[in-house]
Coordinates of C-alpha atoms in Angstrom, one line a residue:
M1142 CA 25.2 -16.6 -12.3
T1143 CA 22.6 -14.0 -13.1
K1144 CA 20.4 -12.5 -10.4
L1145 CA 16.7 -11.6 -10.7
K1146 CA 15.7 -8.5 -8.9
L1147 CA 12.0 -8.6 -8.7
A1148 CA 9.4 -6.1 -7.6
I1149 CA 5.9 -7.3 -6.5
V1150 CA 3.2 -4.6 -6.2
G1151 CA 0.6 -5.8 -3.6
A1152 CA 1.3 -7.6 -0.3
G1153 CA -1.9 -9.6 -0.1
P1154 CA -2.0 -13.4 -0.6
A1155 CA -1.5 -13.2 -4.3
G1156 CA 1.8 -11.2 -4.0
I1157 CA 3.1 -13.1 -1.1
Y1158 CA 2.4 -16.5 -2.6
A1159 CA 4.1 -15.4 -5.8
A1160 CA 7.2 -14.5 -3.8
D1161 CA 7.2 -17.8 -2.0
I1162 CA 6.7 -19.9 -5.1
L1163 CA 9.6 -18.1 -6.9
L1164 CA 11.9 -18.6 -4.0
K1165 CA 11.2 -22.3 -3.9
A1166 CA 11.2 -22.9 -7.7
E1167 CA 14.0 -24.6 -9.6
R1168 CA 16.0 -21.9 -11.3
K1169 CA 19.6 -21.1 -12.4
F1170 CA 19.8 -17.7 -10.9
D1171 CA 19.6 -15.9 -7.5
V1172 CA 16.6 -13.9 -6.5
S1173 CA 16.0 -10.8 -4.5
I1174 CA 12.4 -9.6 -4.0
D1175 CA 10.9 -6.2 -2.9
I1176 CA 7.2 -6.1 -2.1
F1177 CA 5.4 -2.8 -2.3
E1178 CA 2.1 -2.2 -0.5
Q1179 CA 0.0 0.9 -0.4
L1180 CA -1.3 0.2 3.1
P1181 CA 1.1 0.4 6.1
A1182 CA 0.3 -3.3 6.9
P1183 CA 0.5 -6.4 4.7
Y1184 CA -2.1 -9.2 3.9
G1185 CA -4.5 -7.2 1.7
L1186 CA -8.0 -8.6 1.7
V1187 CA -7.3 -11.2 4.4
R1188 CA -6.8 -8.3 6.8
Y1189 CA -9.3 -5.8 5.2
G1190 CA -11.8 -8.0 3.3
V1191 CA -12.8 -10.7 5.8
A1192 CA -15.4 -10.0 8.5
P1193 CA -13.9 -9.8 12.0
D1194 CA -16.0 -12.8 13.2
H1195 CA -14.1 -15.1 10.8
P1196 CA -11.0 -15.8 12.7
R1197 CA -10.3 -19.2 11.1
I1198 CA -10.0 -17.5 7.6
K1199 CA -7.6 -15.0 9.2
G1200 CA -5.5 -18.1 10.1
I1201 CA -4.2 -17.8 6.6
I1202 CA -2.3 -14.8 8.0
T1203 CA -0.1 -17.2 9.9
A1204 CA 1.0 -18.9 6.6
L1205 CA 1.6 -15.5 5.0
R1206 CA 3.6 -14.3 8.0
N1207 CA 5.8 -17.4 7.8
V1208 CA 6.6 -16.5 4.1
L1209 CA 7.4 -12.8 4.9
D1210 CA 9.5 -13.7 8.0
H1211 CA 11.6 -16.1 6.0
G1212 CA 14.1 -13.3 5.4
D1213 CA 14.4 -13.5 1.6
M1214 CA 12.4 -10.4 0.8
R1215 CA 11.8 -6.8 1.8
L1216 CA 8.5 -5.1 2.5
F1217 CA 7.9 -1.5 1.6
G1218 CA 4.5 -0.6 3.1
N1219 CA 2.7 2.8 2.8
V1220 CA 4.0 3.2 -0.7
R1221 CA 1.5 4.1 -3.5
F1222 CA 2.3 2.8 -6.9
G1223 CA 1.9 5.6 -9.5
T1224 CA 2.8 8.4 -7.1
D1225 CA 5.5 7.3 -4.6
I1226 CA 7.0 4.8 -7.1
T1227 CA 6.3 4.6 -10.8
I1228 CA 6.7 2.0 -13.6
E1229 CA 9.8 4.0 -14.8
D1230 CA 11.3 3.7 -11.3
L1231 CA 10.8 -0.1 -11.3
K1232 CA 12.4 -0.4 -14.8
R1233 CA 15.4 1.5 -13.4
H1234 CA 15.9 -0.8 -10.4
Y1235 CA 14.4 -4.2 -11.2
N1236 CA 14.5 -6.9 -13.9
A1237 CA 10.7 -7.5 -13.7
V1238 CA 7.5 -6.7 -11.8
I1239 CA 4.5 -8.8 -10.8
F1240 CA 1.3 -6.8 -10.1
A1241 CA -0.9 -8.4 -7.5
T1242 CA -3.1 -5.5 -6.6
G1243 CA -6.4 -7.4 -6.5
S1244 CA -9.9 -6.0 -7.1
V1245 CA -11.2 -3.7 -4.4
R1246 CA -13.9 -1.6 -6.0
D1247 CA -17.5 -2.7 -6.3
A1248 CA -18.8 -3.9 -9.7
P1249 CA -21.4 -1.4 -10.9
L1250 CA -25.1 -2.2 -11.0
D1251 CA -26.8 -0.2 -13.7
I1252 CA -30.4 0.3 -12.6
P1253 CA -32.4 3.6 -12.1
G1254 CA -32.0 5.1 -8.6
I1255 CA -28.8 3.1 -7.7
D1256 CA -27.2 6.6 -7.0
A1257 CA -29.6 7.3 -4.1
T1258 CA -28.3 8.4 -0.8
D1259 CA -27.6 5.4 1.5
S1260 CA -27.1 3.1 -1.6
F1261 CA -23.7 1.6 -1.0
G1262 CA -21.2 -0.8 -2.6
A1263 CA -20.5 -3.7 -0.3
A1264 CA -16.7 -3.0 -0.5
S1265 CA -17.1 0.3 1.3
Y1266 CA -19.0 -1.3 4.2
V1267 CA -16.6 -4.2 4.4
S1268 CA -13.6 -1.8 4.5
W1269 CA -15.3 0.2 7.3
F1270 CA -16.1 -2.8 9.6
D1271 CA -12.6 -4.2 8.9
G1272 CA -10.9 -1.0 10.1
H1273 CA -9.5 0.1 6.7
P1274 CA -7.5 3.3 7.3
D1275 CA -8.7 5.1 4.1
V1276 CA -12.5 5.0 4.8
P1277 CA -14.4 7.3 7.2
R1278 CA -14.5 6.3 10.9
E1279 CA -18.3 6.7 11.1
W1280 CA -21.0 4.6 9.3
S1281 CA -24.6 5.5 9.8
L1282 CA -26.9 2.5 10.5
D1283 CA -30.0 4.5 11.2
A1284 CA -32.3 2.5 8.9
T1285 CA -34.8 0.0 10.2
S1286 CA -35.0 -2.0 7.0
V1287 CA -32.0 -2.6 4.7
G1288 CA -31.5 -4.6 1.5
V1289 CA -28.5 -6.6 0.3
I1290 CA -28.3 -7.5 -3.4
G1291 CA -26.2 -10.6 -4.2
N1292 CA -26.0 -14.3 -3.5
G1293 CA -22.3 -14.8 -2.9
N1294 CA -20.2 -15.0 0.3
V1295 CA -19.6 -11.2 0.3
A1296 CA -23.4 -10.7 0.4
L1297 CA -23.6 -13.1 3.3
D1298 CA -20.7 -11.3 5.2
V1299 CA -22.5 -8.0 4.7
S1300 CA -25.9 -9.3 5.7
R1301 CA -24.4 -11.0 8.8
M1302 CA -22.6 -7.8 9.9
L1303 CA -25.8 -5.8 9.4
A1304 CA -28.0 -8.3 11.4
K1305 CA -25.5 -9.3 14.1
H1306 CA -25.6 -7.7 17.6
A1307 CA -22.5 -5.6 18.3
D1308 CA -21.9 -7.3 21.7
D1309 CA -21.4 -10.6 19.9
L1310 CA -18.4 -9.1 18.2
L1311 CA -16.6 -8.3 21.4
V1312 CA -14.6 -11.5 21.2
T1313 CA -13.1 -10.5 17.8
E1314 CA -10.6 -7.8 16.7
V1315 CA -13.4 -5.4 15.7
P1316 CA -12.1 -1.8 16.0
D1317 CA -13.7 0.3 18.8
N1318 CA -15.3 2.8 16.3
V1319 CA -16.9 -0.1 14.4
Y1320 CA -18.3 -1.6 17.7
E1321 CA -19.8 1.8 18.7
G1322 CA -21.3 2.2 15.2
L1323 CA -22.9 -1.3 15.2
K1324 CA -24.1 -0.8 18.8
A1325 CA -26.0 2.3 17.7
S1326 CA -27.7 0.4 14.8
T1327 CA -31.5 0.7 14.5
I1328 CA -31.8 -2.2 12.0
T1329 CA -34.6 -4.7 12.5
D1330 CA -34.9 -6.3 9.0
V1331 CA -32.3 -7.3 6.5
H1332 CA -33.5 -8.4 3.1
V1333 CA -31.2 -10.4 0.8
F1334 CA -32.0 -10.6 -2.9
G1335 CA -30.7 -13.2 -5.5
R1336 CA -31.7 -13.3 -9.2
R1337 CA -31.7 -17.1 -9.3
G1338 CA -33.1 -19.9 -7.1
P1339 CA -31.8 -21.5 -3.8
A1340 CA -30.0 -24.3 -5.8
Q1341 CA -28.0 -21.8 -7.9
V1342 CA -26.5 -19.6 -5.1
K1343 CA -22.8 -18.9 -4.9
F1344 CA -22.5 -19.2 -1.1
T1345 CA -20.3 -21.8 0.5
P1346 CA -22.2 -24.0 3.1
L1347 CA -20.0 -22.9 6.0
E1348 CA -20.8 -19.2 5.4
L1349 CA -24.5 -20.0 5.0
R1350 CA -24.7 -22.1 8.2
E1351 CA -23.1 -19.2 10.2
L1352 CA -25.9 -16.9 9.1
G1353 CA -28.5 -19.1 10.8
E1354 CA -26.5 -19.2 14.1
L1355 CA -26.9 -15.5 14.8
R1356 CA -28.2 -14.8 18.3
D1357 CA -31.6 -13.0 18.4
V1358 CA -32.1 -13.1 14.6
D1359 CA -34.9 -15.0 13.0
M1360 CA -34.3 -16.4 9.5
V1361 CA -37.3 -15.8 7.1
L1362 CA -37.7 -17.8 3.9
Y1363 CA -40.6 -17.9 1.5
D1364 CA -42.3 -21.1 0.4
E1365 CA -42.9 -19.9 -3.2
D1366 CA -39.1 -19.8 -3.7
F1367 CA -38.7 -23.6 -3.2
D1368 CA -40.8 -24.9 -6.0
Y1369 CA -37.8 -26.6 -7.6
D1370 CA -37.6 -27.3 -11.4
E1371 CA -35.9 -30.4 -12.8
A1372 CA -32.5 -28.6 -13.2
S1373 CA -32.5 -27.6 -9.5
Q1374 CA -33.5 -31.1 -8.3
R1375 CA -30.7 -32.5 -10.4
A1376 CA -28.2 -30.1 -9.0
I1377 CA -29.3 -31.0 -5.4
A1378 CA -29.0 -34.7 -6.2
T1379 CA -25.6 -34.6 -8.0
N1380 CA -23.7 -31.8 -6.3
K1381 CA -22.7 -32.3 -2.7
Q1382 CA -22.3 -28.6 -2.0
V1383 CA -25.7 -27.7 -3.4
M1384 CA -27.2 -30.6 -1.4
V1385 CA -25.7 -29.3 1.9
I1386 CA -26.9 -25.7 1.1
D1387 CA -30.4 -27.1 0.4
R1388 CA -30.4 -29.0 3.6
I1389 CA -29.5 -25.8 5.6
L1390 CA -32.2 -23.8 3.9
Q1391 CA -34.8 -26.5 4.4
S1392 CA -33.9 -26.7 8.1
W1393 CA -34.6 -23.0 8.4
R1394 CA -38.0 -23.4 6.7
K1395 CA -39.0 -25.8 9.5
R1396 CA -38.2 -23.3 12.3
E1397 CA -41.3 -21.9 14.1
S1398 CA -40.1 -18.4 13.5
N1399 CA -40.0 -18.8 9.7
N1400 CA -42.4 -16.7 7.5
N1401 CA -42.9 -14.2 10.3
A1402 CA -45.0 -16.8 12.1
G1403 CA -44.3 -16.4 15.8
G1404 CA -40.8 -15.1 15.5
S1405 CA -39.6 -13.6 18.9
A1406 CA -36.2 -12.2 17.8
S1407 CA -35.6 -8.5 17.7
R1408 CA -34.1 -8.8 14.2
R1409 CA -35.1 -10.7 11.1
L1410 CA -33.0 -11.8 8.0
H1411 CA -35.2 -12.4 4.9
M1412 CA -33.9 -14.4 2.0
H1413 CA -35.6 -13.5 -1.4
F1414 CA -34.7 -15.8 -4.3
W1415 CA -35.9 -15.4 -7.9
A1416 CA -35.6 -11.6 -7.5
R1417 CA -34.0 -9.4 -10.1
P1418 CA -33.5 -5.8 -9.0
V1419 CA -35.1 -3.3 -11.4
E1420 CA -35.1 0.1 -9.6
V1421 CA -34.2 1.8 -6.4
R1422 CA -37.1 4.2 -5.3
K1423 CA -36.0 7.4 -3.6
D1424 CA -37.8 9.6 -1.1
E1425 CA -38.2 13.4 -1.4
N1426 CA -34.7 13.8 0.0
G1427 CA -33.1 11.5 -2.6
R1428 CA -32.6 8.7 0.0
V1429 CA -33.3 5.0 -0.6
A1430 CA -37.1 4.4 0.0
A1431 CA -37.7 0.9 -1.6
L1432 CA -36.3 -1.7 -3.9
V1433 CA -38.4 -2.7 -6.9
Y1434 CA -37.6 -6.2 -8.2
E1435 CA -39.0 -8.5 -10.9
R1436 CA -39.9 -12.1 -10.0
T1437 CA -37.8 -14.5 -12.2
K1438 CA -38.2 -18.1 -13.0
P1439 CA -35.9 -20.9 -14.3
D1440 CA -35.4 -20.9 -18.1
G1441 CA -34.7 -24.7 -18.2
S1442 CA -31.0 -24.4 -18.9
G1443 CA -29.6 -23.0 -15.7
G1444 CA -30.5 -19.4 -16.3
V1445 CA -33.5 -17.3 -15.5
V1446 CA -36.1 -15.3 -17.3
G1447 CA -38.3 -12.5 -16.1
T1448 CA -42.0 -13.2 -15.3
G1449 CA -43.1 -9.5 -15.6
E1450 CA -44.4 -9.5 -12.0
M1451 CA -43.0 -6.5 -10.1
R1452 CA -42.7 -6.3 -6.3
E1453 CA -41.5 -3.6 -4.0
I1454 CA -40.0 -3.8 -0.5
P1455 CA -39.6 -0.6 1.6
M1456 CA -36.2 0.1 3.0
Q1457 CA -34.0 3.0 3.9
S1458 CA -30.6 1.7 2.8
L1459 CA -29.2 -0.7 0.2
Y1460 CA -25.9 -2.6 -0.3
R1461 CA -24.9 -4.2 -3.6
A1462 CA -22.6 -7.2 -3.2
I1463 CA -22.5 -8.3 -6.9
G1464 CA -18.7 -8.7 -7.2
Y1465 CA -15.5 -6.7 -7.0
F1466 CA -13.8 -4.9 -9.9
G1467 CA -10.1 -4.1 -10.6
S1468 CA -8.6 -0.6 -10.8
P1469 CA -6.3 0.7 -13.5
L1470 CA -2.6 1.4 -12.6
P1471 CA -0.7 4.3 -14.2
G1472 CA 1.5 3.2 -17.1
V1473 CA 0.1 -0.4 -17.1
P1474 CA -2.4 -1.8 -19.7
F1475 CA -5.9 -2.2 -18.4
D1476 CA -9.1 -3.9 -19.7
K1477 CA -11.9 -1.5 -18.7
K1478 CA -14.7 -3.9 -19.6
H1479 CA -13.5 -6.8 -17.3
G1480 CA -11.6 -4.8 -14.7
V1481 CA -8.3 -6.7 -15.1
I1482 CA -4.8 -6.2 -16.6
P1483 CA -4.9 -8.0 -20.0
N1484 CA -2.6 -11.0 -19.9
R1485 CA -1.9 -14.5 -21.2
E1486 CA -1.2 -16.9 -18.3
G1487 CA 0.2 -14.0 -16.3
Q1488 CA 2.3 -12.4 -19.0
V1489 CA 0.9 -8.8 -19.5
L1490 CA -0.3 -7.9 -23.0
E1491 CA -0.9 -4.5 -24.7
A1492 CA -4.6 -3.8 -24.5
K1493 CA -5.0 -3.1 -28.3
S1494 CA -2.4 -5.2 -30.0
N1495 CA -2.3 -8.2 -27.7
Q1496 CA 1.5 -8.0 -27.9
R1497 CA 3.6 -9.1 -24.9
V1498 CA 4.8 -6.4 -22.6
P1499 CA 8.3 -7.5 -21.5
G1500 CA 9.1 -7.5 -17.8
I1501 CA 5.5 -7.0 -16.6
Y1502 CA 3.5 -9.9 -15.0
V1503 CA 0.3 -10.2 -13.1
T1504 CA -1.3 -12.6 -10.6
G1505 CA -4.4 -12.9 -8.4
W1506 CA -7.7 -11.1 -9.0
I1507 CA -6.2 -8.4 -11.1
K1508 CA -5.1 -11.2 -13.5
R1509 CA -8.3 -13.3 -13.7
G1510 CA -11.1 -11.3 -12.0
P1511 CA -12.5 -11.6 -8.5
V1512 CA -13.4 -15.3 -8.5
G1513 CA -12.0 -18.3 -6.6
L1514 CA -10.7 -18.8 -3.1
I1515 CA -7.2 -18.5 -1.6
G1516 CA -6.2 -21.9 -3.1
H1517 CA -6.8 -20.6 -6.7
T1518 CA -4.3 -17.8 -5.9
K1519 CA -1.5 -20.3 -5.4
S1520 CA -2.0 -22.1 -8.8
D1521 CA -2.4 -18.6 -10.4
A1522 CA 1.0 -17.5 -9.0
M1523 CA 2.6 -20.8 -10.1
E1524 CA 1.6 -20.2 -13.7
T1525 CA 2.8 -16.6 -13.7
V1526 CA 6.1 -17.4 -11.9
S1527 CA 6.9 -20.2 -14.4
H1528 CA 6.7 -17.7 -17.3
L1529 CA 8.8 -15.2 -15.4
I1530 CA 11.6 -17.8 -14.9
N1531 CA 11.4 -18.9 -18.6
D1532 CA 11.4 -15.3 -19.9
Q1533 CA 14.9 -14.5 -18.8
G1534 CA 15.8 -13.3 -22.3
S1535 CA 13.2 -10.5 -22.1
W1536 CA 13.8 -9.2 -18.6
W1537 CA 14.5 -5.5 -18.1
H1538 CA 18.2 -4.3 -17.7
P1539 CA 18.1 -2.0 -14.7
E1540 CA 20.6 0.8 -14.3
E1541 CA 20.7 1.0 -10.5
T1542 CA 20.6 -2.3 -8.6
S1543 CA 22.2 -1.6 -5.2
E1544 CA 20.2 -2.6 -2.2
D1545 CA 20.1 1.0 -0.9
A1546 CA 18.8 2.6 -4.1
V1547 CA 15.1 2.2 -3.5
P1548 CA 15.1 3.2 0.2
A1549 CA 17.2 6.3 -0.9
L1550 CA 14.7 7.1 -3.6
L1551 CA 11.7 6.8 -1.3
A1552 CA 13.4 8.9 1.4
E1553 CA 14.2 11.6 -1.2
R1554 CA 10.5 11.8 -2.1
G1555 CA 9.5 12.1 1.6
V1556 CA 7.7 8.7 1.6
K1557 CA 7.2 7.4 5.2
W1558 CA 7.5 3.7 4.3
T1559 CA 7.0 0.9 6.7
D1560 CA 9.0 -2.3 6.7
L1561 CA 8.8 -5.9 8.1
D1562 CA 10.2 -4.9 11.5
G1563 CA 7.6 -2.1 11.5
W1564 CA 4.8 -4.6 10.8
H1565 CA 6.0 -6.7 13.8
R1566 CA 5.9 -3.5 15.9
L1567 CA 2.3 -2.8 14.8
D1568 CA 1.3 -6.4 15.2
A1569 CA 2.6 -6.4 18.8
H1570 CA 0.9 -3.1 19.5
E1571 CA -2.5 -4.4 18.3
I1572 CA -2.1 -7.5 20.4
E1573 CA -1.3 -5.4 23.5
L1574 CA -4.3 -3.2 22.8
G1575 CA -6.4 -6.3 22.9
S1576 CA -4.9 -7.6 26.2
T1577 CA -5.5 -4.3 28.0
H1578 CA -9.0 -3.7 26.5
T1579 CA -12.0 -3.5 28.8
H1580 CA -13.1 -6.8 27.1
E1581 CA -9.9 -8.7 26.9
R1582 CA -9.3 -9.8 23.2
E1583 CA -6.7 -11.4 21.0
R1584 CA -6.1 -8.0 19.3
V1585 CA -7.7 -4.6 18.6
K1586 CA -7.0 -3.3 15.1
L1587 CA -5.4 0.1 14.9
V1588 CA -7.3 2.2 12.3
P1589 CA -5.9 5.7 11.6
R1590 CA -3.2 5.5 8.9
E1591 CA -1.0 8.1 10.6
E1592 CA -1.1 6.2 13.9
M1593 CA -0.3 2.9 12.1
I1594 CA 2.8 4.6 10.5
R1595 CA 3.9 6.2 13.7
V1596 CA 3.8 2.8 15.6
S1597 CA 5.4 0.9 12.7
R1598 CA 8.3 3.4 12.4
G1599 CA 8.8 3.5 16.2
E1600 CA 8.3 7.3 16.2

């Protein structure tokens, strides 16, 4: 019986689900799996891309933990692909590799002034409030008025975490440095901009509803945005999700505080629809001073056209949440235009010739772009794994397959890798930090990378 020695690069949901699906699949060979992760802890965007006040989404971690703890795979955390371990190393030790590195950069927005000081990509702010070890500990929230460009769930997460009062996060695993940063915030107004109308947003109803439940935050909507065309009316009548979203927005319009009339809250969250960003105005120091946008209108077929009417809203910082983008990996084909590894159903292709690259596979956002929820990741992995199983004839033929070879290689290179036992140590340490905290909590996330490694390795 042959044995498949598989490397998976990326220990987020995409990589862990691929491992689980392969282990449960019908096959005529044994399997051993090593998962490599550049961070000292697993779970990827579930740990570092979901706001701390979303504990139910973090419940996915329980399912991922069960897969890792099954004992059929090894975890090598704090290992950077391309430097600590290369594609040549993988070919020498494994039959194949699945890349599940996700999309963690912000998609660019090409408008004048977007390079202003205090103009940010949402991914950086999300990484900060989630305690990512590789971003600065401090985040200045010294603006009074801020803008968020985007009409998807990430835009809502960012808006909520800008408008929310820090004390309301004390029940979560928010790191102490993040709590202190949010506590010092001077923000009074958050403006959210979407190119299309209320019936075309990409939010999920659950995320939207949470926004309206923020303590001491008034929701501000504008009547001119709700003059629905036929396409919008049809969407509301025929699509249950759109209907629920419309119901939530309409309920906010009826609140006394809406349209700045009589609002008593100390903070306001403004929703601007039919607003296409055109330019970021800068002050004399190069800092964000205002966002100029063009009013749009429906084009009759689900899109929008510009009206030529320009408006300007003063603000001192701006966040773009218009999607994530993949990063290239050394020695692996990459599609710069779409931010993905070129592939056919998970089998990696040469960028120019579209020829199959034997032994290299891909799953998750780096395969199809940053769309879809966790459920899509499972079906994605299933497709990739079925090809991997059927491609046995084109697997690599590794020279060195002993279980000790990769740990020896990493040790020789001075890599302080963390393993599954190390993650359990770090997990227990964070839970203990929460239980002994001034405000008792389920856990407090450890932030500095060196400290995470030290705790994980029991040093």
